[in-house]
JSON list of C-alpha atoms in Angstrom, two decimals:
[
{"chain": "A", "resi": 1, "resn": "ALA", "atom": "CA", "xyz": [-211.84, 98.90, 128.12]},
{"chain": "A", "resi": 2, "resn": "GLN", "atom": "CA", "xyz": [-212.91, 101.45, 125.61]},
{"chain": "A", "resi": 3, "resn": "SER", "atom": "CA", "xyz": [-216.24, 102.12, 124.94]},
{"chain": "A", "resi": 4, "resn": "VAL", "atom": "CA", "xyz": [-218.66, 105.02, 123.36]},
{"chain": "A", "resi": 5, "resn": "SER", "atom": "CA", "xyz": [-222.17, 104.90, 123.41]},
{"chain": "A", "resi": 6, "resn": "GLN", "atom": "CA", "xyz": [-224.78, 106.70, 121.19]},
{"chain": "A", "resi": 7, "resn": "HIS", "atom": "CA", "xyz": [-228.44, 107.35, 122.41]},
{"chain": "A", "resi": 8, "resn": "ASN", "atom": "CA", "xyz": [-229.92, 107.70, 119.39]},
{"chain": "A", "resi": 9, "resn": "HIS", "atom": "CA", "xyz": [-229.54, 105.49, 116.78]},
{"chain": "A", "resi": 10, "resn": "HIS", "atom": "CA", "xyz": [-232.61, 106.88, 114.59]},
{"chain": "A", "resi": 11, "resn": "VAL", "atom": "CA", "xyz": [-233.34, 110.59, 114.54]},
{"chain": "A", "resi": 12, "resn": "ILE", "atom": "CA", "xyz": [-236.25, 112.24, 112.80]},
{"chain": "A", "resi": 13, "resn": "LEU", "atom": "CA", "xyz": [-236.53, 116.50, 112.44]},
{"chain": "A", "resi": 14, "resn": "SER", "atom": "CA", "xyz": [-238.56, 118.75, 110.09]},
{"chain": "A", "resi": 15, "resn": "GLU", "atom": "CA", "xyz": [-235.67, 121.36, 108.76]},
{"chain": "A", "resi": 16, "resn": "ALA", "atom": "CA", "xyz": [-234.91, 124.30, 110.49]},
{"chain": "A", "resi": 17, "resn": "ALA", "atom": "CA", "xyz": [-235.34, 122.32, 114.67]},
{"chain": "A", "resi": 18, "resn": "SER", "atom": "CA", "xyz": [-232.36, 122.21, 116.15]},
{"chain": "A", "resi": 19, "resn": "LEU", "atom": "CA", "xyz": [-230.34, 119.40, 116.98]},
{"chain": "A", "resi": 20, "resn": "GLU", "atom": "CA", "xyz": [-228.56, 118.07, 119.68]},
{"chain": "A", "resi": 21, "resn": "LEU", "atom": "CA", "xyz": [-227.22, 114.00, 119.40]},
{"chain": "A", "resi": 22, "resn": "GLY", "atom": "CA", "xyz": [-225.82, 112.43, 122.71]},
{"chain": "A", "resi": 23, "resn": "CYS", "atom": "CA", "xyz": [-222.38, 110.62, 122.64]},
{"chain": "A", "resi": 24, "resn": "ASN", "atom": "CA", "xyz": [-220.72, 108.93, 126.03]},
{"chain": "A", "resi": 25, "resn": "TYR", "atom": "CA", "xyz": [-217.89, 107.36, 126.58]},
{"chain": "A", "resi": 26, "resn": "SER", "atom": "CA", "xyz": [-216.02, 105.04, 128.88]},
{"chain": "A", "resi": 27, "resn": "TYR", "atom": "CA", "xyz": [-211.83, 105.52, 129.95]},
{"chain": "A", "resi": 28, "resn": "GLY", "atom": "CA", "xyz": [-210.47, 107.07, 132.75]},
{"chain": "A", "resi": 29, "resn": "GLY", "atom": "CA", "xyz": [-207.62, 108.63, 131.07]},
{"chain": "A", "resi": 30, "resn": "THR", "atom": "CA", "xyz": [-207.09, 111.17, 128.80]},
{"chain": "A", "resi": 31, "resn": "VAL", "atom": "CA", "xyz": [-209.20, 111.24, 125.44]},
{"chain": "A", "resi": 32, "resn": "ASN", "atom": "CA", "xyz": [-209.54, 112.45, 121.82]},
{"chain": "A", "resi": 33, "resn": "LEU", "atom": "CA", "xyz": [-212.62, 113.36, 120.75]},
{"chain": "A", "resi": 34, "resn": "PHE", "atom": "CA", "xyz": [-214.21, 113.33, 117.27]},
{"chain": "A", "resi": 35, "resn": "TRP", "atom": "CA", "xyz": [-217.64, 113.50, 115.85]},
{"chain": "A", "resi": 36, "resn": "TYR", "atom": "CA", "xyz": [-217.77, 112.29, 112.22]},
{"chain": "A", "resi": 37, "resn": "VAL", "atom": "CA", "xyz": [-220.40, 112.68, 109.72]},
{"chain": "A", "resi": 38, "resn": "GLN", "atom": "CA", "xyz": [-221.01, 110.16, 106.16]},
{"chain": "A", "resi": 39, "resn": "TYR", "atom": "CA", "xyz": [-223.56, 111.19, 103.40]},
{"chain": "A", "resi": 40, "resn": "PRO", "atom": "CA", "xyz": [-225.42, 108.70, 101.94]},
{"chain": "A", "resi": 41, "resn": "GLY", "atom": "CA", "xyz": [-222.78, 106.72, 99.75]},
{"chain": "A", "resi": 42, "resn": "GLN", "atom": "CA", "xyz": [-220.17, 108.68, 101.11]},
{"chain": "A", "resi": 43, "resn": "HIS", "atom": "CA", "xyz": [-217.22, 107.80, 102.88]},
{"chain": "A", "resi": 44, "resn": "LEU", "atom": "CA", "xyz": [-216.19, 109.30, 106.51]},
{"chain": "A", "resi": 45, "resn": "GLN", "atom": "CA", "xyz": [-215.72, 112.88, 107.07]},
{"chain": "A", "resi": 46, "resn": "LEU", "atom": "CA", "xyz": [-214.41, 114.29, 109.51]},
{"chain": "A", "resi": 47, "resn": "LEU", "atom": "CA", "xyz": [-216.86, 117.25, 111.51]},
{"chain": "A", "resi": 48, "resn": "LEU", "atom": "CA", "xyz": [-214.98, 118.33, 114.30]},
{"chain": "A", "resi": 49, "resn": "LYS", "atom": "CA", "xyz": [-212.20, 116.79, 116.89]},
{"chain": "A", "resi": 50, "resn": "TYR", "atom": "CA", "xyz": [-211.21, 117.77, 119.81]},
{"chain": "A", "resi": 51, "resn": "PHE", "atom": "CA", "xyz": [-207.48, 117.08, 121.61]},
{"chain": "A", "resi": 52, "resn": "SER", "atom": "CA", "xyz": [-207.56, 119.87, 124.72]},
{"chain": "A", "resi": 53, "resn": "GLY", "atom": "CA", "xyz": [-208.15, 123.24, 125.44]},
{"chain": "A", "resi": 54, "resn": "ASP", "atom": "CA", "xyz": [-211.62, 125.10, 125.45]},
{"chain": "A", "resi": 55, "resn": "PRO", "atom": "CA", "xyz": [-214.34, 122.12, 125.46]},
{"chain": "A", "resi": 56, "resn": "LEU", "atom": "CA", "xyz": [-216.77, 123.49, 123.13]},
{"chain": "A", "resi": 57, "resn": "VAL", "atom": "CA", "xyz": [-215.07, 123.10, 119.84]},
{"chain": "A", "resi": 58, "resn": "LYS", "atom": "CA", "xyz": [-216.78, 123.97, 116.66]},
{"chain": "A", "resi": 59, "resn": "GLY", "atom": "CA", "xyz": [-216.75, 122.09, 113.28]},
{"chain": "A", "resi": 60, "resn": "ILE", "atom": "CA", "xyz": [-218.24, 122.68, 109.47]},
{"chain": "A", "resi": 61, "resn": "LYS", "atom": "CA", "xyz": [-220.87, 123.36, 108.63]},
{"chain": "A", "resi": 62, "resn": "GLY", "atom": "CA", "xyz": [-222.47, 125.13, 111.42]},
{"chain": "A", "resi": 63, "resn": "PHE", "atom": "CA", "xyz": [-221.54, 122.36, 113.80]},
{"chain": "A", "resi": 64, "resn": "GLU", "atom": "CA", "xyz": [-220.41, 122.53, 117.40]},
{"chain": "A", "resi": 65, "resn": "ALA", "atom": "CA", "xyz": [-219.94, 119.34, 120.53]},
{"chain": "A", "resi": 66, "resn": "GLU", "atom": "CA", "xyz": [-219.08, 120.27, 123.89]},
{"chain": "A", "resi": 67, "resn": "PHE", "atom": "CA", "xyz": [-216.02, 118.41, 125.50]},
{"chain": "A", "resi": 68, "resn": "ILE", "atom": "CA", "xyz": [-217.85, 117.76, 129.22]},
{"chain": "A", "resi": 69, "resn": "LYS", "atom": "CA", "xyz": [-215.31, 116.13, 131.38]},
{"chain": "A", "resi": 70, "resn": "SER", "atom": "CA", "xyz": [-217.28, 114.84, 134.54]},
{"chain": "A", "resi": 71, "resn": "LYS", "atom": "CA", "xyz": [-220.02, 113.29, 132.20]},
{"chain": "A", "resi": 72, "resn": "PHE", "atom": "CA", "xyz": [-217.86, 111.45, 130.43]},
{"chain": "A", "resi": 73, "resn": "SER", "atom": "CA", "xyz": [-220.10, 113.31, 127.50]},
{"chain": "A", "resi": 74, "resn": "PHE", "atom": "CA", "xyz": [-218.94, 115.03, 124.10]},
{"chain": "A", "resi": 75, "resn": "ASN", "atom": "CA", "xyz": [-222.75, 115.43, 122.87]},
{"chain": "A", "resi": 76, "resn": "LEU", "atom": "CA", "xyz": [-222.51, 117.23, 118.80]},
{"chain": "A", "resi": 77, "resn": "ARG", "atom": "CA", "xyz": [-225.39, 120.23, 118.47]},
{"chain": "A", "resi": 78, "resn": "LYS", "atom": "CA", "xyz": [-225.91, 122.06, 115.46]},
{"chain": "A", "resi": 79, "resn": "PRO", "atom": "CA", "xyz": [-229.42, 125.15, 116.38]},
{"chain": "A", "resi": 80, "resn": "SER", "atom": "CA", "xyz": [-231.43, 125.00, 112.49]},
{"chain": "A", "resi": 81, "resn": "VAL", "atom": "CA", "xyz": [-230.31, 121.64, 110.71]},
{"chain": "A", "resi": 82, "resn": "GLN", "atom": "CA", "xyz": [-231.06, 121.90, 106.61]},
{"chain": "A", "resi": 83, "resn": "TRP", "atom": "CA", "xyz": [-232.38, 118.52, 104.46]},
{"chain": "A", "resi": 84, "resn": "SER", "atom": "CA", "xyz": [-228.96, 117.92, 103.72]},
{"chain": "A", "resi": 85, "resn": "ASP", "atom": "CA", "xyz": [-227.76, 117.27, 106.98]},
{"chain": "A", "resi": 86, "resn": "THR", "atom": "CA", "xyz": [-229.87, 114.16, 106.13]},
{"chain": "A", "resi": 87, "resn": "ALA", "atom": "CA", "xyz": [-226.09, 111.68, 106.94]},
{"chain": "A", "resi": 88, "resn": "GLU", "atom": "CA", "xyz": [-225.41, 108.34, 109.66]},
{"chain": "A", "resi": 89, "resn": "TYR", "atom": "CA", "xyz": [-223.03, 110.58, 112.71]},
{"chain": "A", "resi": 90, "resn": "PHE", "atom": "CA", "xyz": [-220.90, 108.75, 114.27]},
{"chain": "A", "resi": 91, "resn": "CYS", "atom": "CA", "xyz": [-219.03, 109.39, 117.76]},
{"chain": "A", "resi": 92, "resn": "ALA", "atom": "CA", "xyz": [-215.33, 108.55, 118.40]},
{"chain": "A", "resi": 93, "resn": "VAL", "atom": "CA", "xyz": [-212.56, 108.25, 120.53]},
{"chain": "A", "resi": 94, "resn": "ASN", "atom": "CA", "xyz": [-209.49, 107.61, 120.82]},
{"chain": "A", "resi": 95, "resn": "ALA", "atom": "CA", "xyz": [-206.14, 108.02, 124.20]},
{"chain": "A", "resi": 96, "resn": "ASP", "atom": "CA", "xyz": [-203.36, 106.38, 124.05]},
{"chain": "A", "resi": 97, "resn": "THR", "atom": "CA", "xyz": [-203.50, 103.01, 125.34]},
{"chain": "A", "resi": 98, "resn": "GLY", "atom": "CA", "xyz": [-199.83, 101.77, 123.87]},
{"chain": "A", "resi": 99, "resn": "GLY", "atom": "CA", "xyz": [-201.34, 102.88, 120.43]},
{"chain": "A", "resi": 100, "resn": "PHE", "atom": "CA", "xyz": [-204.16, 104.74, 118.53]},
{"chain": "A", "resi": 101, "resn": "LYS", "atom": "CA", "xyz": [-207.30, 102.95, 118.05]},
{"chain": "A", "resi": 102, "resn": "THR", "atom": "CA", "xyz": [-210.36, 104.68, 117.45]},
{"chain": "A", "resi": 103, "resn": "ILE", "atom": "CA", "xyz": [-213.67, 103.25, 119.23]},
{"chain": "A", "resi": 104, "resn": "PHE", "atom": "CA", "xyz": [-216.89, 103.97, 117.16]},
{"chain": "A", "resi": 105, "resn": "GLY", "atom": "CA", "xyz": [-220.21, 104.52, 118.27]},
{"chain": "A", "resi": 106, "resn": "ALA", "atom": "CA", "xyz": [-222.83, 102.65, 116.74]},
{"chain": "A", "resi": 107, "resn": "GLY", "atom": "CA", "xyz": [-223.91, 105.80, 114.78]},
{"chain": "A", "resi": 108, "resn": "THR", "atom": "CA", "xyz": [-227.34, 107.84, 114.43]},
{"chain": "A", "resi": 109, "resn": "ARG", "atom": "CA", "xyz": [-228.90, 108.07, 111.15]},
{"chain": "A", "resi": 110, "resn": "LEU", "atom": "CA", "xyz": [-230.37, 111.40, 110.91]},
{"chain": "A", "resi": 111, "resn": "PHE", "atom": "CA", "xyz": [-233.52, 111.80, 108.38]},
{"chain": "A", "resi": 112, "resn": "VAL", "atom": "CA", "xyz": [-234.62, 116.08, 107.74]},
{"chain": "A", "resi": 113, "resn": "LYS", "atom": "CA", "xyz": [-237.51, 116.73, 107.07]},
{"chain": "A", "resi": 114, "resn": "ALA", "atom": "CA", "xyz": [-237.88, 119.26, 104.07]},
{"chain": "B", "resi": 1, "resn": "ASN", "atom": "CA", "xyz": [-202.46, 115.36, 97.67]},
{"chain": "B", "resi": 2, "resn": "ALA", "atom": "CA", "xyz": [-204.79, 112.96, 97.02]},
{"chain": "B", "resi": 3, "resn": "GLY", "atom": "CA", "xyz": [-206.74, 110.99, 100.21]},
{"chain": "B", "resi": 4, "resn": "VAL", "atom": "CA", "xyz": [-206.76, 107.71, 101.17]},
{"chain": "B", "resi": 5, "resn": "MET", "atom": "CA", "xyz": [-207.42, 105.34, 98.29]},
{"chain": "B", "resi": 6, "resn": "GLN", "atom": "CA", "xyz": [-209.27, 101.87, 98.07]},
{"chain": "B", "resi": 7, "resn": "ASN", "atom": "CA", "xyz": [-209.28, 99.07, 95.68]},
{"chain": "B", "resi": 8, "resn": "PRO", "atom": "CA", "xyz": [-211.14, 97.54, 94.67]},
{"chain": "B", "resi": 9, "resn": "ARG", "atom": "CA", "xyz": [-214.85, 99.43, 95.58]},
{"chain": "B", "resi": 10, "resn": "HIS", "atom": "CA", "xyz": [-216.56, 96.24, 95.04]},
{"chain": "B", "resi": 11, "resn": "LEU", "atom": "CA", "xyz": [-216.23, 92.92, 95.18]},
{"chain": "B", "resi": 12, "resn": "VAL", "atom": "CA", "xyz": [-218.06, 90.11, 94.91]},
{"chain": "B", "resi": 13, "resn": "ARG", "atom": "CA", "xyz": [-216.87, 86.51, 95.93]},
{"chain": "B", "resi": 14, "resn": "ARG", "atom": "CA", "xyz": [-218.49, 82.93, 96.53]},
{"chain": "B", "resi": 15, "resn": "ARG", "atom": "CA", "xyz": [-218.45, 81.71, 99.62]},
{"chain": "B", "resi": 16, "resn": "GLY", "atom": "CA", "xyz": [-214.48, 79.86, 99.92]},
{"chain": "B", "resi": 17, "resn": "GLN", "atom": "CA", "xyz": [-212.59, 82.21, 97.60]},
{"chain": "B", "resi": 18, "resn": "GLU", "atom": "CA", "xyz": [-210.43, 84.93, 99.31]},
{"chain": "B", "resi": 19, "resn": "ALA", "atom": "CA", "xyz": [-210.89, 88.42, 99.20]},
{"chain": "B", "resi": 20, "resn": "ARG", "atom": "CA", "xyz": [-207.81, 90.64, 99.18]},
{"chain": "B", "resi": 21, "resn": "LEU", "atom": "CA", "xyz": [-208.43, 94.53, 99.62]},
{"chain": "B", "resi": 22, "resn": "ARG", "atom": "CA", "xyz": [-205.93, 96.94, 99.16]},
{"chain": "B", "resi": 23, "resn": "CYS", "atom": "CA", "xyz": [-205.53, 100.43, 100.79]},
{"chain": "B", "resi": 24, "resn": "SER", "atom": "CA", "xyz": [-203.21, 103.80, 100.11]},
{"chain": "B", "resi": 25, "resn": "PRO", "atom": "CA", "xyz": [-202.76, 105.89, 102.67]},
{"chain": "B", "resi": 26, "resn": "MET", "atom": "CA", "xyz": [-202.62, 109.94, 102.82]},
{"chain": "B", "resi": 27, "resn": "LYS", "atom": "CA", "xyz": [-199.11, 110.98, 101.84]},
{"chain": "B", "resi": 28, "resn": "GLY", "atom": "CA", "xyz": [-196.93, 111.36, 104.43]},
{"chain": "B", "resi": 29, "resn": "HIS", "atom": "CA", "xyz": [-198.75, 109.14, 106.37]},
{"chain": "B", "resi": 30, "resn": "SER", "atom": "CA", "xyz": [-197.17, 105.88, 108.24]},
{"chain": "B", "resi": 31, "resn": "HIS", "atom": "CA", "xyz": [-199.86, 104.93, 110.16]},
{"chain": "B", "resi": 32, "resn": "VAL", "atom": "CA", "xyz": [-202.93, 102.74, 108.65]},
{"chain": "B", "resi": 33, "resn": "TYR", "atom": "CA", "xyz": [-206.21, 101.17, 110.82]},
{"chain": "B", "resi": 34, "resn": "TRP", "atom": "CA", "xyz": [-209.48, 99.19, 109.41]},
{"chain": "B", "resi": 35, "resn": "TYR", "atom": "CA", "xyz": [-212.55, 98.61, 110.61]},
{"chain": "B", "resi": 36, "resn": "ARG", "atom": "CA", "xyz": [-215.59, 96.44, 109.59]},
{"chain": "B", "resi": 37, "resn": "GLN", "atom": "CA", "xyz": [-219.12, 98.16, 108.61]},
{"chain": "B", "resi": 38, "resn": "LEU", "atom": "CA", "xyz": [-222.00, 95.38, 109.14]},
{"chain": "B", "resi": 39, "resn": "PRO", "atom": "CA", "xyz": [-225.36, 96.92, 108.04]},
{"chain": "B", "resi": 40, "resn": "GLU", "atom": "CA", "xyz": [-227.36, 98.70, 110.78]},
{"chain": "B", "resi": 41, "resn": "GLU", "atom": "CA", "xyz": [-224.14, 98.89, 112.75]},
{"chain": "B", "resi": 42, "resn": "GLY", "atom": "CA", "xyz": [-221.56, 101.04, 113.65]},
{"chain": "B", "resi": 43, "resn": "LEU", "atom": "CA", "xyz": [-217.73, 101.00, 112.76]},
{"chain": "B", "resi": 44, "resn": "LYS", "atom": "CA", "xyz": [-216.24, 98.24, 114.42]},
{"chain": "B", "resi": 45, "resn": "PHE", "atom": "CA", "xyz": [-211.58, 98.55, 114.42]},
{"chain": "B", "resi": 46, "resn": "MET", "atom": "CA", "xyz": [-210.08, 95.35, 112.98]},
{"chain": "B", "resi": 47, "resn": "VAL", "atom": "CA", "xyz": [-206.49, 96.17, 112.66]},
{"chain": "B", "resi": 48, "resn": "TYR", "atom": "CA", "xyz": [-204.36, 99.03, 113.16]},
{"chain": "B", "resi": 49, "resn": "LEU", "atom": "CA", "xyz": [-200.69, 98.92, 111.82]},
{"chain": "B", "resi": 50, "resn": "GLN", "atom": "CA", "xyz": [-197.50, 101.32, 111.06]},
{"chain": "B", "resi": 51, "resn": "LYS", "atom": "CA", "xyz": [-194.77, 100.57, 108.15]},
{"chain": "B", "resi": 52, "resn": "GLU", "atom": "CA", "xyz": [-194.05, 96.94, 108.43]},
{"chain": "B", "resi": 53, "resn": "ASN", "atom": "CA", "xyz": [-195.79, 96.45, 112.26]},
{"chain": "B", "resi": 54, "resn": "ILE", "atom": "CA", "xyz": [-199.07, 95.49, 113.71]},
{"chain": "B", "resi": 55, "resn": "ILE", "atom": "CA", "xyz": [-199.69, 97.69, 116.71]},
{"chain": "B", "resi": 56, "resn": "ASP", "atom": "CA", "xyz": [-203.42, 96.47, 117.40]},
{"chain": "B", "resi": 57, "resn": "GLU", "atom": "CA", "xyz": [-204.73, 93.40, 116.27]},
{"chain": "B", "resi": 58, "resn": "SER", "atom": "CA", "xyz": [-207.73, 92.67, 118.68]},
{"chain": "B", "resi": 59, "resn": "GLY", "atom": "CA", "xyz": [-210.55, 93.63, 116.79]},
{"chain": "B", "resi": 60, "resn": "MET", "atom": "CA", "xyz": [-209.67, 90.80, 113.91]},
{"chain": "B", "resi": 61, "resn": "PRO", "atom": "CA", "xyz": [-211.19, 87.61, 113.89]},
{"chain": "B", "resi": 62, "resn": "LYS", "atom": "CA", "xyz": [-208.46, 84.88, 114.94]},
{"chain": "B", "resi": 63, "resn": "GLU", "atom": "CA", "xyz": [-209.03, 82.83, 111.98]},
{"chain": "B", "resi": 64, "resn": "ARG", "atom": "CA", "xyz": [-208.82, 83.82, 107.97]},
{"chain": "B", "resi": 65, "resn": "PHE", "atom": "CA", "xyz": [-208.08, 86.98, 108.53]},
{"chain": "B", "resi": 66, "resn": "SER", "atom": "CA", "xyz": [-204.78, 89.12, 108.58]},
{"chain": "B", "resi": 67, "resn": "ALA", "atom": "CA", "xyz": [-203.69, 91.97, 107.44]},
{"chain": "B", "resi": 68, "resn": "GLU", "atom": "CA", "xyz": [-200.17, 93.76, 106.52]},
{"chain": "B", "resi": 69, "resn": "PHE", "atom": "CA", "xyz": [-198.73, 96.93, 105.55]},
{"chain": "B", "resi": 70, "resn": "PRO", "atom": "CA", "xyz": [-195.48, 96.34, 103.62]},
{"chain": "B", "resi": 71, "resn": "LYS", "atom": "CA", "xyz": [-192.64, 98.94, 103.71]},
{"chain": "B", "resi": 72, "resn": "GLU", "atom": "CA", "xyz": [-193.38, 99.20, 99.97]},
{"chain": "B", "resi": 73, "resn": "GLY", "atom": "CA", "xyz": [-196.64, 99.29, 98.71]},
{"chain": "B", "resi": 74, "resn": "PRO", "atom": "CA", "xyz": [-200.19, 99.34, 99.71]},
{"chain": "B", "resi": 75, "resn": "SER", "atom": "CA", "xyz": [-201.46, 97.81, 103.03]},
{"chain": "B", "resi": 76, "resn": "ILE", "atom": "CA", "xyz": [-203.32, 94.92, 102.14]},
{"chain": "B", "resi": 77, "resn": "LEU", "atom": "CA", "xyz": [-206.64, 93.11, 103.97]},
{"chain": "B", "resi": 78, "resn": "ARG", "atom": "CA", "xyz": [-206.42, 89.54, 103.53]},
{"chain": "B", "resi": 79, "resn": "ILE", "atom": "CA", "xyz": [-209.97, 87.22, 104.03]},
{"chain": "B", "resi": 80, "resn": "GLN", "atom": "CA", "xyz": [-209.32, 83.45, 103.75]},
{"chain": "B", "resi": 81, "resn": "GLN", "atom": "CA", "xyz": [-212.10, 80.90, 102.47]},
{"chain": "B", "resi": 82, "resn": "VAL", "atom": "CA", "xyz": [-215.34, 84.19, 102.85]},
{"chain": "B", "resi": 83, "resn": "VAL", "atom": "CA", "xyz": [-218.47, 82.87, 103.95]},
{"chain": "B", "resi": 84, "resn": "ARG", "atom": "CA", "xyz": [-221.47, 85.15, 103.51]},
{"chain": "B", "resi": 85, "resn": "GLY", "atom": "CA", "xyz": [-220.51, 86.57, 107.11]},
{"chain": "B", "resi": 86, "resn": "ASP", "atom": "CA", "xyz": [-218.37, 88.52, 106.01]},
{"chain": "B", "resi": 87, "resn": "SER", "atom": "CA", "xyz": [-220.28, 90.61, 103.29]},
{"chain": "B", "resi": 88, "resn": "ALA", "atom": "CA", "xyz": [-219.46, 93.89, 104.85]},
{"chain": "B", "resi": 89, "resn": "ALA", "atom": "CA", "xyz": [-218.21, 97.54, 103.94]},
{"chain": "B", "resi": 90, "resn": "TYR", "atom": "CA", "xyz": [-214.17, 97.88, 104.75]},
{"chain": "B", "resi": 91, "resn": "PHE", "atom": "CA", "xyz": [-213.39, 101.06, 105.37]},
{"chain": "B", "resi": 92, "resn": "CYS", "atom": "CA", "xyz": [-208.97, 102.23, 105.95]},
{"chain": "B", "resi": 93, "resn": "ALA", "atom": "CA", "xyz": [-207.78, 105.13, 107.03]},
{"chain": "B", "resi": 94, "resn": "SER", "atom": "CA", "xyz": [-204.77, 106.38, 107.75]},
{"chain": "B", "resi": 95, "resn": "SER", "atom": "CA", "xyz": [-203.30, 108.92, 110.04]},
{"chain": "B", "resi": 96, "resn": "LEU", "atom": "CA", "xyz": [-199.34, 110.92, 111.58]},
{"chain": "B", "resi": 97, "resn": "PRO", "atom": "CA", "xyz": [-198.16, 109.33, 114.16]},
{"chain": "B", "resi": 98, "resn": "GLY", "atom": "CA", "xyz": [-200.13, 109.08, 117.13]},
{"chain": "B", "resi": 99, "resn": "PRO", "atom": "CA", "xyz": [-203.12, 111.18, 118.27]},
{"chain": "B", "resi": 100, "resn": "GLY", "atom": "CA", "xyz": [-204.15, 112.49, 115.42]},
{"chain": "B", "resi": 101, "resn": "THR", "atom": "CA", "xyz": [-206.79, 112.78, 113.19]},
{"chain": "B", "resi": 102, "resn": "GLN", "atom": "CA", "xyz": [-207.69, 109.53, 110.98]},
{"chain": "B", "resi": 103, "resn": "TYR", "atom": "CA", "xyz": [-208.95, 110.16, 107.21]},
{"chain": "B", "resi": 104, "resn": "PHE", "atom": "CA", "xyz": [-210.73, 107.75, 105.56]},
{"chain": "B", "resi": 105, "resn": "GLY", "atom": "CA", "xyz": [-211.07, 106.10, 102.14]},
{"chain": "B", "resi": 106, "resn": "PRO", "atom": "CA", "xyz": [-214.29, 105.31, 100.37]},
{"chain": "B", "resi": 107, "resn": "GLY", "atom": "CA", "xyz": [-214.58, 102.20, 101.39]},
{"chain": "B", "resi": 108, "resn": "THR", "atom": "CA", "xyz": [-214.74, 98.57, 99.92]},
{"chain": "B", "resi": 109, "resn": "ARG", "atom": "CA", "xyz": [-217.78, 96.87, 99.52]},
{"chain": "B", "resi": 110, "resn": "LEU", "atom": "CA", "xyz": [-217.22, 92.91, 99.85]},
{"chain": "B", "resi": 111, "resn": "THR", "atom": "CA", "xyz": [-220.35, 90.69, 98.74]},
{"chain": "B", "resi": 112, "resn": "VAL", "atom": "CA", "xyz": [-219.91, 87.47, 99.26]},
{"chain": "B", "resi": 113, "resn": "LEU", "atom": "CA", "xyz": [-222.85, 84.80, 97.66]}
]
């Protein structure tokens, strides 16, 4: 069965600090990978996705993620965070297992201090 | 192009009542997914439907919960005889067929008194 692990449940950073959120998944086949963000009081929005091709994916708002197949990882990065990045971040995976249901990690709450 | 719409946004029910949550997918999307988000937890997959078919309901509780996506009209998540533990945010997402991106609605926050 697929599963997704996000290593950090809460992260606190100061503005301009660099960010890396870990995400590992377990599934042996071909997967599609996503990072979603949920700003306070809002619904989930897609940050970036990986289906195939260049394993370094660039998303909105300066975020990027790198797919490392050998490590089953898809970590999210941003070189310099802003206060407005305060949100909850979800890593997600789907695969063709007779359907394409998406499995989400438990989420990482990021708080950026101004 | 309207996004995924869910209503109501907030729903309060007393224990034992029924809750009906509605989801209208994005225009052109034929696949709908329901997720539940409990406080301090991530999203848990519940069910995946396409028009008139349930594709995967492995995340649905065996009792009291049901979902449908009729040929016409929105997808409905129905919870019978609600209990306090059903209090959560329920999110719907839609996509095109296949491994596409899922687009999420604003969610319905269910509170069971």
